[in-house]
Coordinates of C-alpha atoms in Angstrom, one line a residue:
Chain A
M12 CA 0.0 0.1 0.0
A13 CA 1.1 3.3 -0.9
E14 CA 2.4 5.7 1.7
P15 CA -0.4 8.3 2.8
P16 CA 0.2 11.8 1.6
V17 CA 2.6 14.2 3.6
I18 CA 0.1 16.9 3.1
V19 CA -3.6 17.1 2.4
L20 CA -5.3 20.4 2.3
E21 CA -9.0 20.2 1.8
R22 CA -11.1 23.5 1.3
I23 CA -8.4 25.6 3.5
S24 CA -9.4 29.2 3.8
R25 CA -7.5 31.8 5.8
V26 CA -9.5 34.9 6.6
Y27 CA -7.7 38.2 8.3
G28 CA -9.9 40.4 10.1
T29 CA -13.8 40.3 10.2
G30 CA -16.8 41.6 8.7
E31 CA -16.5 44.4 5.9
I32 CA -12.7 44.5 6.4
A33 CA -12.0 40.8 6.2
V34 CA -9.2 39.8 3.7
R35 CA -9.5 36.3 2.3
A36 CA -6.0 35.3 1.9
L37 CA -6.8 31.7 1.1
D38 CA -10.0 30.8 -0.5
G39 CA -10.7 27.1 -0.4
I40 CA -7.7 25.5 -1.5
D41 CA -7.2 21.8 -2.2
L42 CA -3.8 20.2 -2.4
T43 CA -2.4 17.0 -1.9
V44 CA 1.6 16.6 -1.4
R45 CA 2.9 13.1 -1.7
A46 CA 6.4 11.8 -0.3
G47 CA 9.2 12.7 -2.9
E48 CA 7.4 15.4 -4.7
F49 CA 9.1 18.6 -5.4
I50 CA 6.5 21.5 -5.8
A51 CA 6.8 25.1 -6.8
I52 CA 4.1 27.5 -5.8
M53 CA 4.0 30.7 -8.0
G54 CA 1.6 33.5 -8.3
P55 CA 1.4 37.4 -8.3
S56 CA 2.0 39.3 -5.0
G57 CA -0.8 39.0 -2.7
S58 CA -2.1 35.8 -4.1
G59 CA -1.8 34.0 -1.1
K60 CA 1.6 31.8 -1.6
S61 CA 3.1 33.0 1.6
T62 CA -0.2 32.3 3.5
A63 CA -0.2 28.9 2.0
M64 CA 3.4 28.2 3.1
N65 CA 2.7 29.3 6.7
V66 CA -0.3 27.3 6.8
I67 CA 1.5 24.2 5.5
G68 CA 4.4 24.9 7.6
C69 CA 1.9 24.7 10.7
L70 CA 2.9 28.3 11.5
D71 CA -0.5 29.6 10.9
T72 CA -3.8 27.8 11.2
P73 CA -6.4 27.8 8.6
S74 CA -9.7 29.6 9.3
S75 CA -11.6 26.6 7.9
G76 CA -11.2 23.5 6.2
N77 CA -9.1 20.3 6.9
Y78 CA -5.2 20.2 6.8
R79 CA -3.8 16.6 7.5
F80 CA 0.0 16.5 8.0
M81 CA 1.1 12.7 7.7
G82 CA -2.2 12.0 8.7
V83 CA -2.7 14.3 11.6
E84 CA -5.5 17.0 11.7
V85 CA -3.5 20.2 12.2
A86 CA -6.4 22.3 12.6
G87 CA -7.2 21.4 16.2
L88 CA -3.7 21.3 17.5
T89 CA -2.4 23.8 20.0
R90 CA 0.5 26.3 19.3
D91 CA 2.9 24.1 21.2
Q92 CA 1.7 21.1 19.4
R93 CA 2.4 22.4 16.2
A94 CA 5.7 23.6 17.3
L95 CA 6.6 19.9 18.0
L96 CA 5.3 19.0 14.5
R97 CA 7.6 21.6 13.1
R98 CA 10.5 20.5 15.3
H99 CA 10.3 16.9 14.3
Y100 CA 9.0 17.0 10.7
I101 CA 9.4 20.1 8.8
G102 CA 12.7 21.8 7.8
F103 CA 12.5 25.7 6.8
V104 CA 14.5 27.7 4.4
F105 CA 13.7 31.5 4.3
Q106 CA 14.5 34.1 1.5
G107 CA 16.4 36.0 4.0
Y108 CA 18.2 32.9 5.3
N109 CA 17.4 33.9 8.9
L110 CA 20.4 32.5 10.5
L111 CA 21.4 33.6 14.0
P112 CA 23.9 36.4 13.9
R113 CA 27.4 36.1 15.8
T114 CA 26.6 32.5 16.1
S115 CA 28.9 29.9 14.0
A116 CA 27.4 28.0 11.2
L117 CA 27.8 24.8 13.0
Q118 CA 25.9 26.2 16.0
N119 CA 23.2 27.5 13.6
V120 CA 22.8 24.2 11.9
E121 CA 23.0 22.4 15.5
L122 CA 20.0 24.5 16.7
P123 CA 17.0 22.3 15.6
L124 CA 18.7 19.4 17.3
I125 CA 19.1 21.2 20.5
Y126 CA 15.2 21.5 20.7
R127 CA 15.1 17.7 20.2
G128 CA 17.2 17.4 23.3
R129 CA 20.3 15.8 21.4
G130 CA 23.5 15.6 23.2
R131 CA 26.2 18.0 22.3
A132 CA 28.6 15.3 20.5
E133 CA 25.8 13.9 18.6
R134 CA 24.4 17.4 17.6
Q135 CA 27.9 18.4 16.4
K136 CA 28.3 15.2 14.2
A137 CA 24.9 15.7 12.6
A138 CA 25.5 19.2 12.0
L139 CA 28.9 18.9 10.4
E140 CA 27.3 15.7 8.2
A141 CA 24.6 18.3 7.2
L142 CA 27.1 21.2 6.2
A143 CA 29.3 18.5 4.2
R144 CA 26.0 17.6 2.2
V145 CA 25.8 21.5 1.4
G146 CA 29.5 21.4 0.9
L147 CA 30.2 23.8 3.7
E148 CA 32.1 21.6 6.1
S149 CA 35.4 23.8 6.1
R150 CA 33.2 27.0 7.1
A151 CA 31.5 25.2 10.1
A152 CA 33.5 27.9 12.4
H153 CA 32.4 30.7 10.6
D154 CA 29.9 33.3 11.5
P155 CA 27.0 34.1 9.0
G156 CA 28.7 37.9 8.7
R157 CA 31.6 36.2 7.1
L158 CA 29.8 34.1 4.7
S159 CA 28.3 35.1 1.0
G160 CA 24.6 35.3 0.3
G161 CA 25.0 31.7 -1.1
Q162 CA 26.8 30.1 1.5
Q163 CA 24.5 31.6 4.0
Q164 CA 21.5 30.0 2.1
R165 CA 23.5 26.7 2.0
V166 CA 23.8 26.9 5.8
A167 CA 20.2 27.4 6.1
I168 CA 19.5 24.4 3.9
A169 CA 21.9 22.4 6.2
R170 CA 19.9 23.6 9.2
A171 CA 16.6 22.4 7.6
L172 CA 18.1 19.2 6.7
V173 CA 19.9 18.3 9.9
G174 CA 16.9 16.8 11.4
A175 CA 15.9 14.6 8.4
P176 CA 12.5 16.5 8.1
K177 CA 9.6 14.8 6.3
I178 CA 9.3 18.2 4.1
M179 CA 11.3 21.1 3.4
L180 CA 9.4 24.3 2.8
A181 CA 11.5 27.0 1.1
D182 CA 10.1 30.6 0.9
E183 CA 11.7 32.2 -2.2
P184 CA 15.0 30.5 -1.3
T185 CA 16.9 32.3 -4.3
G186 CA 15.1 35.8 -3.7
N187 CA 18.2 37.5 -2.5
L188 CA 20.6 35.7 -4.7
D189 CA 22.1 36.6 -8.0
T190 CA 21.6 34.2 -10.9
R191 CA 24.6 32.0 -11.0
T192 CA 24.1 31.3 -7.1
S193 CA 20.4 30.8 -7.4
V194 CA 21.2 28.2 -9.9
E195 CA 23.6 26.5 -7.6
I196 CA 21.2 26.6 -4.8
M197 CA 18.4 25.2 -6.9
E198 CA 20.6 22.3 -8.3
M199 CA 21.4 21.5 -4.5
L200 CA 17.6 21.4 -3.8
R201 CA 17.0 19.2 -6.9
G202 CA 19.8 16.9 -5.9
L203 CA 18.2 16.5 -2.4
N204 CA 14.9 15.6 -3.9
R205 CA 16.2 13.4 -6.6
E206 CA 18.9 11.5 -4.6
G207 CA 17.8 12.1 -1.1
G208 CA 14.1 11.5 -1.7
L209 CA 13.2 14.7 0.1
T210 CA 9.9 16.4 -0.4
I211 CA 10.1 19.9 -1.1
V212 CA 7.5 22.6 -1.4
M213 CA 8.9 26.0 -2.6
V214 CA 7.7 29.3 -3.2
T215 CA 9.0 31.4 -5.7
H216 CA 8.2 34.2 -8.2
E217 CA 11.1 33.5 -10.8
P218 CA 9.8 31.1 -13.5
D219 CA 13.4 29.9 -14.3
M220 CA 13.8 28.5 -10.8
A221 CA 9.9 26.9 -10.6
R222 CA 11.3 24.9 -13.6
Y223 CA 13.6 22.8 -11.2
A224 CA 10.4 21.4 -9.5
D225 CA 8.2 18.7 -11.0
R226 CA 4.9 20.1 -10.3
L227 CA 3.7 23.8 -10.3
I228 CA 1.0 25.3 -8.5
W229 CA -0.1 28.9 -9.7
M230 CA -2.2 30.8 -7.4
V231 CA -4.4 33.7 -8.1
D232 CA -6.4 35.6 -5.5
G233 CA -6.3 32.8 -2.9
R234 CA -7.2 30.1 -5.2
I235 CA -5.4 27.7 -7.0
A236 CA -5.5 28.7 -10.7
R237 CA -3.4 25.9 -12.2
D238 CA -1.8 22.7 -10.9
E239 CA 0.6 21.3 -13.7
P240 CA 3.8 19.6 -14.4
T241 CA 6.6 22.0 -14.9
P242 CA 8.3 22.3 -18.3
G243 CA 11.6 21.1 -16.8
I244 CA 15.0 22.5 -17.2
A245 CA 15.9 23.4 -20.7
Chain B
M24 CA 18.5 21.2 27.3
L25 CA 18.8 23.0 30.5
A26 CA 22.7 23.4 29.9
E27 CA 22.2 24.6 26.5
T28 CA 19.8 27.3 27.9
L29 CA 22.4 28.1 30.5
R30 CA 25.0 28.5 28.2
L31 CA 23.0 30.5 25.7
A32 CA 22.0 33.0 28.6
V33 CA 25.5 33.2 29.6
Q34 CA 26.5 34.0 26.0
A35 CA 23.8 36.4 25.7
I36 CA 25.1 38.2 28.8
F37 CA 28.7 38.5 27.7
R38 CA 27.9 39.4 24.2
N39 CA 26.7 42.7 25.8
A40 CA 28.8 42.9 28.7
L41 CA 28.8 46.7 29.4
R42 CA 24.8 46.5 29.1
S43 CA 24.6 43.7 31.3
A44 CA 27.0 45.3 33.9
L45 CA 25.0 48.5 34.0
T46 CA 21.8 46.4 34.1
M47 CA 23.0 44.8 37.1
L48 CA 24.1 47.8 38.7
G49 CA 20.8 48.5 40.7
I50 CA 21.1 45.0 42.4
V51 CA 24.6 45.4 43.0
I52 CA 24.2 48.7 44.9
G53 CA 21.2 47.1 46.7
V54 CA 22.6 43.9 47.9
A55 CA 26.3 45.6 48.4
S56 CA 24.5 48.4 50.7
V57 CA 22.7 45.7 52.7
I58 CA 25.4 43.5 53.0
A59 CA 27.9 46.3 54.2
M60 CA 25.4 47.7 56.8
V61 CA 24.6 44.5 58.1
T62 CA 28.1 43.5 58.4
V63 CA 29.1 46.6 60.4
G64 CA 26.0 46.6 62.4
R65 CA 26.7 43.2 63.5
G66 CA 30.3 44.0 64.2
S67 CA 29.0 47.0 66.5
T68 CA 26.7 44.6 68.3
E69 CA 29.4 42.2 68.9
Q70 CA 31.4 45.0 69.9
V71 CA 28.9 45.9 72.5
A72 CA 28.5 42.3 73.4
S73 CA 32.1 42.0 74.2
D74 CA 31.9 45.6 76.0
V75 CA 29.0 44.1 78.3
R76 CA 31.2 40.9 78.9
K77 CA 34.2 43.3 80.0
L78 CA 31.6 45.3 81.9
G79 CA 31.0 41.8 83.7
T80 CA 27.9 39.9 82.8
N81 CA 26.5 40.1 86.4
V82 CA 26.8 43.9 87.0
A83 CA 24.3 46.4 88.3
I84 CA 24.7 50.2 88.7
V85 CA 22.6 52.0 91.2
V86 CA 22.1 55.7 90.6
P87 CA 20.2 58.4 92.5
G88 CA 16.9 59.6 90.7
Q89 CA 14.8 57.9 88.0
G90 CA 14.9 57.8 84.4
A91 CA 18.7 57.9 83.7
M92 CA 18.6 55.1 81.1
R93 CA 15.5 56.4 79.4
G94 CA 17.0 59.7 78.7
G95 CA 14.3 61.4 80.6
P96 CA 15.3 64.5 83.0
H97 CA 17.9 63.1 85.5
V98 CA 16.1 64.1 88.7
G99 CA 18.8 66.3 90.4
T100 CA 16.9 66.5 93.5
A101 CA 17.2 63.0 94.8
P102 CA 19.9 62.8 97.6
M103 CA 23.1 61.2 96.6
F104 CA 24.4 58.0 98.2
T105 CA 27.1 57.5 101.1
L106 CA 29.9 55.2 101.7
R107 CA 27.8 53.7 104.3
I108 CA 24.8 52.9 102.0
N109 CA 27.3 51.3 99.5
D110 CA 28.8 49.0 102.3
A111 CA 25.2 48.2 103.6
V112 CA 24.5 47.0 100.2
E113 CA 27.5 44.8 99.9
A114 CA 26.8 43.4 103.4
G115 CA 23.3 43.2 103.4
V116 CA 22.5 41.3 99.9
A117 CA 23.5 37.7 99.7
A118 CA 23.9 37.8 96.1
V119 CA 25.9 40.8 95.8
A120 CA 29.7 40.0 95.5
V121 CA 31.3 43.4 95.7
S122 CA 29.6 46.8 95.8
A123 CA 32.0 49.7 94.8
P124 CA 31.2 53.3 95.6
I125 CA 31.9 55.7 92.7
S126 CA 32.2 59.7 92.7
Q127 CA 33.4 61.3 89.6
T128 CA 33.8 64.6 88.0
R129 CA 36.0 66.1 84.9
E130 CA 39.1 67.8 85.7
R131 CA 42.2 68.8 84.0
A132 CA 45.0 66.4 84.6
I133 CA 48.6 68.0 84.2
F134 CA 52.0 66.5 83.9
G135 CA 55.1 68.8 82.8
S136 CA 53.7 70.8 79.7
A137 CA 51.1 68.0 78.8
N138 CA 47.7 68.1 80.0
R139 CA 44.0 66.5 79.3
M140 CA 40.6 67.0 80.5
T141 CA 39.8 63.4 82.1
E142 CA 37.3 61.8 84.2
V143 CA 38.4 62.0 87.9
V144 CA 37.1 58.8 89.6
G145 CA 37.0 58.5 93.4
T146 CA 36.6 54.9 94.5
D147 CA 38.3 52.0 96.0
N148 CA 40.1 48.7 95.2
R149 CA 36.4 47.0 95.0
Y150 CA 35.9 48.8 91.7
F151 CA 39.0 47.0 90.3
E152 CA 37.5 43.9 91.1
A153 CA 34.0 44.6 90.1
A154 CA 34.8 46.2 87.0
R155 CA 37.7 43.4 86.2
W156 CA 40.4 46.0 85.9
Q157 CA 43.7 44.5 85.5
V158 CA 47.1 46.2 86.6
A159 CA 49.6 46.8 83.9
A160 CA 52.2 48.3 85.8
G161 CA 52.7 49.4 89.6
R162 CA 50.1 48.5 92.2
L163 CA 46.5 49.2 93.4
F164 CA 45.5 51.1 96.4
E165 CA 46.2 49.6 100.1
E166 CA 43.7 49.4 102.7
G167 CA 45.4 52.1 104.9
E168 CA 46.1 54.6 102.0
V169 CA 42.1 54.2 101.0
R170 CA 41.2 55.0 104.8
A171 CA 43.4 57.9 104.9
G172 CA 42.5 59.4 101.6
R173 CA 46.1 59.8 100.5
T174 CA 46.5 61.5 97.5
L175 CA 47.8 58.7 95.3
C176 CA 46.4 57.8 91.7
I177 CA 46.2 55.0 89.4
L178 CA 45.9 56.2 85.7
G179 CA 44.1 54.8 82.7
E180 CA 46.0 53.9 79.5
T181 CA 44.6 57.1 77.5
L182 CA 45.5 59.2 80.2
R183 CA 49.0 58.0 80.6
Q184 CA 49.6 58.2 76.8
A185 CA 48.4 61.8 76.8
L186 CA 50.6 62.8 79.8
F187 CA 53.7 60.6 79.6
G188 CA 53.7 59.1 75.9
S189 CA 55.1 55.9 76.0
G190 CA 57.0 56.7 79.0
D191 CA 56.4 54.9 82.7
P192 CA 54.2 57.0 84.8
V193 CA 54.6 55.1 88.0
G194 CA 56.2 57.2 90.5
A195 CA 55.6 60.5 88.9
T196 CA 53.5 63.1 90.4
I197 CA 50.8 64.7 88.3
R198 CA 48.3 67.5 89.2
I199 CA 44.4 67.2 89.1
G200 CA 43.2 70.5 89.0
A201 CA 44.9 72.1 91.9
L202 CA 45.7 68.8 93.7
S203 CA 49.0 67.0 93.3
C204 CA 49.0 63.2 93.5
R205 CA 51.7 60.6 93.0
V206 CA 50.9 57.8 90.5
I207 CA 51.3 54.3 91.8
G208 CA 49.6 52.2 89.0
L209 CA 48.6 52.0 85.7
L210 CA 45.6 50.0 84.4
R211 CA 45.5 47.8 81.3
S212 CA 43.5 49.1 78.5
K213 CA 40.1 47.9 77.8
G214 CA 39.6 50.1 74.7
A215 CA 36.6 52.1 73.2
S216 CA 33.1 51.2 74.4
T217 CA 30.3 50.7 72.2
F218 CA 29.2 54.1 72.4
G219 CA 32.4 55.2 71.4
A220 CA 33.6 56.5 74.6
D221 CA 37.1 55.7 75.7
Q222 CA 36.9 53.7 78.8
D223 CA 40.7 54.3 79.5
D224 CA 40.6 58.0 79.6
F225 CA 40.4 58.4 83.6
V226 CA 42.4 58.7 86.7
I227 CA 41.4 56.9 90.0
L228 CA 42.0 58.1 93.7
P229 CA 40.8 56.8 96.7
L230 CA 37.4 57.8 97.6
A231 CA 38.0 59.9 100.7
A232 CA 40.7 61.7 98.8
F233 CA 38.4 62.8 95.8
Q234 CA 35.5 63.6 98.4
R235 CA 37.8 65.9 100.7
R236 CA 40.3 67.4 98.1
I237 CA 38.2 67.5 94.9
A238 CA 34.3 67.3 95.7
G239 CA 34.4 69.0 98.9
N240 CA 31.7 66.8 100.1
S241 CA 31.1 63.0 101.3
D242 CA 28.9 62.1 98.5
V243 CA 28.9 58.7 96.6
Q244 CA 27.1 59.0 93.2
T245 CA 27.1 55.5 91.9
L246 CA 27.3 51.9 93.3
Y247 CA 29.0 49.7 90.9
V248 CA 27.6 46.2 92.0
S249 CA 29.0 43.0 91.1
I250 CA 26.5 40.1 91.4
R251 CA 27.7 36.7 92.4
E252 CA 28.3 34.0 89.6
G253 CA 25.1 31.9 89.7
A254 CA 22.9 34.2 91.4
A255 CA 19.8 35.3 89.8
V256 CA 20.2 38.9 88.7
D257 CA 16.6 39.8 89.0
A258 CA 16.0 38.5 92.4
A259 CA 19.2 40.4 93.3
R260 CA 18.0 43.6 92.1
E261 CA 14.8 43.2 93.9
E262 CA 16.7 42.5 96.9
I263 CA 19.0 45.7 96.3
T264 CA 15.8 47.9 95.8
R265 CA 14.4 46.6 98.9
L266 CA 17.2 47.5 101.3
M267 CA 17.8 50.8 99.4
R268 CA 14.1 51.8 100.0
E269 CA 14.9 50.8 103.7
L270 CA 18.4 52.7 103.9
R271 CA 16.9 55.8 102.2
R272 CA 13.7 55.8 104.4
I273 CA 11.2 55.7 101.6
G274 CA 7.6 55.0 102.9
P275 CA 5.3 52.5 101.3
G276 CA 3.5 54.0 98.1
E277 CA 6.3 56.4 97.6
D278 CA 8.5 56.3 94.4
D279 CA 12.2 55.1 94.6
D280 CA 14.5 57.9 94.4
F281 CA 17.0 55.8 92.9
E282 CA 17.4 53.3 90.0
V283 CA 18.9 49.7 89.7
L284 CA 20.3 49.3 86.2
D285 CA 21.8 46.0 85.0
T286 CA 23.6 45.0 81.8
R287 CA 20.5 43.5 80.4
Q288 CA 19.1 46.9 80.3
F289 CA 22.0 48.0 77.9
A290 CA 21.3 44.7 75.9
T291 CA 17.5 45.9 75.7
M292 CA 18.6 49.4 74.4
L293 CA 20.8 47.9 71.8
T294 CA 18.1 45.4 70.6
G295 CA 15.9 48.5 70.3
I296 CA 18.7 50.0 68.0
T297 CA 19.2 46.9 66.2
G298 CA 15.5 46.6 65.5
I299 CA 15.3 50.0 63.9
L300 CA 18.4 49.4 62.1
T301 CA 16.9 46.3 60.6
G302 CA 13.9 48.2 59.8
L303 CA 15.7 50.8 57.8
L304 CA 17.8 48.1 56.1
S305 CA 14.9 46.3 54.9
A306 CA 13.5 49.4 53.3
V307 CA 16.7 50.2 51.6
A308 CA 16.8 46.7 50.4
A309 CA 13.6 46.7 49.3
V310 CA 13.6 49.9 47.3
S311 CA 17.1 49.1 45.7
L312 CA 15.9 45.6 44.7
L313 CA 12.7 47.0 43.2
V314 CA 14.9 49.7 41.1
G315 CA 17.4 47.0 40.3
G316 CA 14.5 44.6 39.3
I317 CA 12.8 47.6 37.0
G318 CA 16.2 48.0 35.3
I319 CA 16.6 44.4 34.5
M320 CA 12.8 44.3 33.2
N321 CA 13.7 47.2 31.2
I322 CA 16.7 45.8 29.6
M323 CA 15.2 42.4 29.0
L324 CA 12.3 44.2 27.3
V325 CA 14.8 45.9 24.8
S326 CA 16.6 42.6 24.5
V327 CA 13.4 40.8 23.6
T328 CA 12.4 43.5 21.0
E329 CA 16.3 43.5 19.6
R330 CA 16.1 39.7 19.4
T331 CA 12.5 39.4 17.7
R332 CA 14.0 37.7 14.5
E333 CA 15.9 35.3 16.6
I334 CA 12.8 34.4 18.5
G335 CA 11.1 33.9 15.2
I336 CA 13.6 31.6 13.9
R337 CA 13.6 29.5 17.2
L338 CA 10.0 29.3 17.1
A339 CA 9.8 28.5 13.5
I340 CA 12.3 25.4 13.8
G341 CA 10.3 24.1 16.7
A342 CA 10.8 25.8 20.0
Q343 CA 7.8 25.8 22.2
A344 CA 6.4 28.7 24.2
R345 CA 8.1 27.3 27.3
D346 CA 11.6 27.0 25.6
V347 CA 11.6 30.7 24.8
L348 CA 10.2 31.5 28.1
A349 CA 12.9 29.7 29.9
Q350 CA 15.6 31.0 27.6
F351 CA 14.6 34.6 28.7
L352 CA 13.7 34.1 32.0
I353 CA 17.0 32.3 33.0
E354 CA 18.9 35.1 31.2
A355 CA 17.3 37.4 33.4
I356 CA 17.8 35.4 36.6
I357 CA 21.4 34.8 35.8
L358 CA 21.7 38.5 35.2
S359 CA 20.4 39.3 38.7
M360 CA 22.1 36.5 40.6
L361 CA 25.3 37.8 39.1
G362 CA 24.3 41.2 40.3
G363 CA 23.7 39.6 43.6
V364 CA 27.0 38.0 43.7
V365 CA 28.9 41.1 42.7
G366 CA 26.8 43.1 45.3
I367 CA 27.8 40.7 48.0
L368 CA 31.5 40.9 47.2
A369 CA 31.4 44.6 47.1
G370 CA 29.1 44.6 50.4
L371 CA 31.8 42.4 52.1
G372 CA 34.6 44.5 50.9
L373 CA 32.8 47.8 52.0
G374 CA 31.8 46.1 55.5
L375 CA 35.4 45.2 55.9
A376 CA 36.6 48.5 55.4
G377 CA 33.9 50.1 57.4
A378 CA 34.6 47.6 60.2
R379 CA 38.2 48.8 60.0
M380 CA 37.2 52.4 60.2
L381 CA 35.0 52.2 63.3
S382 CA 37.3 49.7 64.6
V383 CA 34.7 47.1 65.4
P384 CA 35.0 43.3 64.4
F385 CA 34.4 42.2 60.9
A386 CA 31.3 40.2 61.4
P387 CA 29.6 39.2 57.9
D388 CA 26.3 37.3 58.4
P389 CA 26.0 34.2 56.4
L390 CA 22.3 34.4 56.6
T391 CA 22.0 37.7 55.4
V392 CA 24.6 37.0 52.3
L393 CA 22.3 34.0 51.6
V394 CA 19.0 35.5 51.7
S395 CA 20.6 38.6 49.6
F396 CA 21.5 35.9 47.0
G397 CA 18.0 34.5 47.3
F398 CA 16.6 37.9 46.7
S399 CA 18.4 38.8 43.7
A400 CA 17.5 35.4 42.1
L401 CA 13.8 36.2 43.0
V402 CA 14.1 39.6 41.5
G403 CA 15.4 37.9 38.3
I404 CA 12.3 35.7 38.3
I405 CA 9.7 38.4 39.0
F406 CA 10.9 41.1 36.8
G407 CA 12.2 38.6 34.1
F408 CA 9.0 36.9 33.6
F409 CA 7.0 39.6 32.0
P410 CA 9.5 40.2 28.9
A411 CA 10.0 36.4 28.7
R412 CA 6.5 36.0 28.4
R413 CA 6.5 38.5 25.8
A414 CA 9.0 36.5 23.9
A415 CA 7.2 33.5 24.3
R416 CA 3.9 34.5 23.1
M417 CA 5.3 36.0 19.9
D418 CA 4.0 34.9 16.7
P419 CA 6.6 33.2 14.8
I420 CA 5.3 34.5 11.4
E421 CA 5.3 38.3 12.5
A422 CA 8.6 37.7 14.3
L423 CA 10.3 36.4 11.4
R424 CA 9.1 39.4 9.4
H425 CA 10.5 41.9 11.9
E426 CA 13.5 43.9 10.7

């Protein structure tokens, strides 16, 4: 029997505010993500991409609809329960890297494992391995301030990988990078997906980057307008 | 996890070393002042206790009039005592070991070109016994010399130094006012008393010599009574009072025209002073810890705001509210405990300096040190809680967006 989908969104809505001024950021979204998929979400600004990511990442709760993450209904979970889901199953990569300043690359990568209560030696070993996967083991002792943008994003990817998550959520991972570095990062993500079997959901506004994914979700006005395979890389 | 949180807190504190130091200042000052004051206060109390011990634990003083110890107007109308009354008290109260008659006045003592205003005391050898004076050089009076009222004198150490420097006074003749007298002895120093009075600043003559040649009367101003080891002081006081009323012919229902004071009354008075001091200290401590706590809260709020993004990252990767709460709370607690430790060290240093300056023993109170430490930790908990809770309640999405 096939593994259950990692993510199932059913008629998910997210409404900010109430009454006349209510803003419907998500308006009845249905989306299923299976293990091993690499999905890109695109759409004009204000189309609900980020809100969708926040809901999928269990950072936000939908106003209505059902969201099952690995078979668990997320809507009814408390804040702390959602934190546990993120802690154990979700890796985040942000546009702005979001590394802790004045903290070495190694310590940044260790961070998720601290919240899993792992011992220091085990953490360091795992963090070094994760840094090796993104080709930065030689920069383990460097602070983010001494790394290039691309290197910082690779540290962030290592941090997302270190806990062997079920899914990686990448919110405009190449938004702050030049084209050449963007391609490097996307190659890396695709490698992790193809060779490591990592499930990835990525938000981007660059069609060239979306091509690295297998499936493209196009959002308009809080709805999914198109759900189709990507053309692939030329 | 706890070890990580501690490490993190220490890191955060030392990353902003100057700011942390300034933040701790309130707590440091509060704790230091309390520790210093308690240390010096205890030193003084110990000094008093040792003075009272020197005075003799079982000593009572009988003075004419009422209210001498209560600071009320000393009733000058009550008649003075006499040698006969003194001897009657000594002979008539079984619990009394020795009763020494004392009369005294202030007069200038002169030797060569040196002189000093000093206490001139007329008494006899019983005083040396009752007040536990020891001879440092020379001798005490002889029985015949006391009876005859010979103009011989025994010096206290302070007066010796004023008149003779470090020289030997025995055998020299000094003048007390217009009276010439030969020095036959020197008493061993007792040092300053609790109330700062120099106990060694005096010269002693035989009572009869004092009465005839200096006072010009046969009064005895004070009875210095030593009560036997093991005898009940209260019972002795009552018995002395009864006998004194008889000797002074005070009818039933009439008030005493004298007062019997014992060392416990000094102790009571000191306890009162200590109580006032403790109250003041508590107020100082409370205010300064409050101020220190507000300082910590203020800085922690700034720190939480500054680190909003960090908090967002931590929440996103799976920190629960209590993890973030613990992080900032522990940081506040360590900050204030560090302030407490620095304050304790500074307070002990100040206390040592103060004790030296007032020449009282250095007597730090372990309990106060412990309580101060505990209170500084408590301040961290109380004033760190609000900022920590604010951090813990942040919305991860908003926190991540924070610039």
